[in-house]
mmCIF file of C-alpha atoms in Angstrom:
data_model
loop_
_atom_site.group_PDB
_atom_site.id
_atom_site.type_symbol
_atom_site.label_atom_id
_atom_site.label_comp_id
_atom_site.label_asym_id
_atom_site.label_seq_id
_atom_site.Cartn_x
_atom_site.Cartn_y
_atom_site.Cartn_z
ATOM 1 C CA UNK A 153 57.411 -0.457 -37.983
ATOM 2 C CA UNK A 154 57.661 0.847 -41.606
ATOM 3 C CA UNK A 155 56.663 -1.712 -44.218
ATOM 4 C CA UNK A 156 55.538 -4.433 -42.129
ATOM 5 C CA UNK A 157 55.411 -7.658 -44.126
ATOM 6 C CA UNK A 158 51.998 -8.849 -45.142
ATOM 7 C CA UNK A 159 50.494 -12.096 -43.674
ATOM 8 C CA UNK A 160 50.679 -13.593 -47.088
ATOM 9 C CA UNK A 161 54.404 -12.725 -47.167
ATOM 10 C CA UNK A 162 55.078 -14.139 -43.822
ATOM 11 C CA UNK A 163 53.109 -17.400 -44.655
ATOM 12 C CA UNK A 164 55.667 -18.118 -47.399
ATOM 13 C CA UNK A 165 58.516 -18.330 -44.948
ATOM 14 C CA UNK A 166 59.544 -21.935 -43.816
ATOM 15 C CA UNK A 167 58.414 -22.849 -40.266
ATOM 16 C CA UNK A 168 61.214 -23.041 -37.473
ATOM 17 C CA UNK A 169 63.710 -25.949 -38.066
ATOM 18 C CA UNK A 170 62.334 -26.715 -41.644
ATOM 19 C CA UNK A 171 65.720 -25.623 -43.133
ATOM 20 C CA UNK A 172 67.876 -27.173 -40.431
ATOM 21 C CA UNK A 173 69.537 -29.478 -42.769
ATOM 22 C CA UNK A 174 70.154 -26.965 -45.555
ATOM 23 C CA UNK A 175 73.711 -25.787 -45.888
ATOM 24 C CA UNK A 176 74.104 -22.214 -44.739
ATOM 25 C CA UNK A 177 75.124 -20.878 -48.218
ATOM 26 C CA UNK A 178 71.850 -22.434 -49.543
ATOM 27 C CA UNK A 179 69.284 -21.202 -46.987
ATOM 28 C CA UNK A 180 66.856 -18.737 -48.323
ATOM 29 C CA UNK A 181 66.611 -15.312 -46.660
ATOM 30 C CA UNK A 182 62.898 -14.255 -46.969
ATOM 31 C CA UNK A 183 62.992 -10.841 -45.176
ATOM 32 C CA UNK A 184 65.430 -8.149 -44.704
ATOM 33 C CA UNK A 185 64.835 -5.675 -41.689
ATOM 34 C CA UNK A 186 67.053 -2.723 -41.098
ATOM 35 C CA UNK A 187 67.703 0.377 -39.061
ATOM 36 C CA UNK A 188 70.796 2.478 -38.993
ATOM 37 C CA UNK A 189 73.733 0.087 -39.231
ATOM 38 C CA UNK A 190 71.622 -2.957 -38.065
ATOM 39 C CA UNK A 191 70.416 -5.841 -40.344
ATOM 40 C CA UNK A 192 68.317 -8.818 -39.696
ATOM 41 C CA UNK A 193 68.011 -11.483 -42.468
ATOM 42 C CA UNK A 194 65.093 -13.864 -41.796
ATOM 43 C CA UNK A 195 65.297 -17.565 -42.976
ATOM 44 C CA UNK A 196 62.568 -19.139 -40.770
ATOM 45 C CA UNK A 197 59.473 -18.142 -38.854
ATOM 46 C CA UNK A 198 57.215 -19.896 -36.187
ATOM 47 C CA UNK A 199 54.054 -18.391 -37.838
ATOM 48 C CA UNK A 200 53.279 -16.370 -34.704
ATOM 49 C CA UNK A 201 56.211 -14.213 -33.325
ATOM 50 C CA UNK A 202 59.568 -15.834 -33.601
ATOM 51 C CA UNK A 203 61.958 -15.429 -36.543
ATOM 52 C CA UNK A 204 65.309 -17.245 -37.107
ATOM 53 C CA UNK A 205 67.900 -15.560 -39.160
ATOM 54 C CA UNK A 206 71.122 -13.699 -39.120
ATOM 55 C CA UNK A 207 71.795 -10.342 -37.358
ATOM 56 C CA UNK A 208 74.435 -7.871 -37.903
ATOM 57 C CA UNK A 209 74.133 -5.208 -35.187
ATOM 58 C CA UNK A 210 75.792 -1.743 -35.620
ATOM 59 C CA UNK A 211 77.802 -3.024 -38.786
ATOM 60 C CA UNK A 212 79.767 -5.439 -36.563
ATOM 61 C CA UNK A 213 80.158 -8.271 -38.962
ATOM 62 C CA UNK A 214 82.827 -9.887 -36.840
ATOM 63 C CA UNK A 215 80.241 -10.594 -34.038
ATOM 64 C CA UNK A 216 77.308 -11.136 -36.257
ATOM 65 C CA UNK A 217 75.433 -14.346 -35.568
ATOM 66 C CA UNK A 218 72.558 -16.593 -36.326
ATOM 67 C CA UNK A 219 69.660 -16.680 -33.743
ATOM 68 C CA UNK A 220 66.146 -15.852 -32.742
ATOM 69 C CA UNK A 221 64.327 -12.614 -32.622
ATOM 70 C CA UNK A 222 60.729 -11.723 -31.674
ATOM 71 C CA UNK A 223 58.654 -9.912 -34.434
ATOM 72 C CA UNK A 224 56.842 -8.002 -31.799
ATOM 73 C CA UNK A 225 60.017 -6.679 -30.144
ATOM 74 C CA UNK A 226 61.288 -5.732 -33.683
ATOM 75 C CA UNK A 227 58.003 -3.726 -34.269
ATOM 76 C CA UNK A 228 58.703 -1.769 -31.108
ATOM 77 C CA UNK A 229 62.263 -0.705 -32.071
ATOM 78 C CA UNK A 230 62.438 3.124 -32.357
ATOM 79 C CA UNK A 231 65.644 5.164 -32.425
ATOM 80 C CA UNK A 232 64.964 8.865 -31.985
ATOM 81 C CA UNK A 233 61.547 8.440 -33.544
ATOM 82 C CA UNK A 234 62.903 6.285 -36.515
ATOM 83 C CA UNK A 235 61.264 2.650 -36.640
ATOM 84 C CA UNK A 236 62.909 -0.318 -37.992
ATOM 85 C CA UNK A 237 61.924 -1.066 -41.603
ATOM 86 C CA UNK A 238 61.249 -4.242 -43.702
ATOM 87 C CA UNK A 239 62.568 -3.985 -47.282
ATOM 88 C CA UNK A 240 59.715 -3.998 -49.644
ATOM 89 C CA UNK A 241 58.814 -7.046 -51.628
ATOM 90 C CA UNK A 242 59.561 -5.191 -54.946
ATOM 91 C CA UNK A 243 63.118 -4.620 -53.715
ATOM 92 C CA UNK A 244 63.864 -7.938 -51.609
ATOM 93 C CA UNK A 245 62.850 -11.333 -53.158
ATOM 94 C CA UNK A 246 63.882 -14.536 -51.465
ATOM 95 C CA UNK A 247 67.448 -14.796 -51.856
ATOM 96 C CA UNK A 248 70.028 -17.542 -51.067
ATOM 97 C CA UNK A 249 72.582 -16.629 -48.423
ATOM 98 C CA UNK A 250 75.413 -17.179 -51.050
ATOM 99 C CA UNK A 251 73.983 -14.187 -52.939
ATOM 100 C CA UNK A 252 73.835 -11.570 -49.891
ATOM 101 C CA UNK A 253 77.296 -10.170 -49.654
ATOM 102 C CA UNK A 254 76.929 -8.837 -46.003
ATOM 103 C CA UNK A 255 76.011 -12.313 -44.805
ATOM 104 C CA UNK A 256 78.562 -14.239 -46.784
ATOM 105 C CA UNK A 257 81.332 -11.943 -45.685
ATOM 106 C CA UNK A 258 80.725 -12.912 -42.203
ATOM 107 C CA UNK A 259 79.819 -16.754 -42.444
ATOM 108 C CA UNK A 260 82.702 -17.650 -44.762
#
């Protein structure tokens, strides 16, 4: 994985179910992972291996969905030698869903 998030960055993500009562548009996306036309937007983390967030696979916004993904499995993704990347902290700050066009386009 390129640009694996630091332990400090991971520690700032709410634990699983902590934002369950937060309206979708107000949830905070803490991490953005990507490779090719695939994007994962992370809102919660179990502190060990499991993320909860929004996934858009192969640019398919119509079938994008909220769900769980394993951090370890994401680290193992490689397509023709290209690994998944995590957007650097300088470029991705915690952002409400309402300010992320790709996510809002598919959840409205």
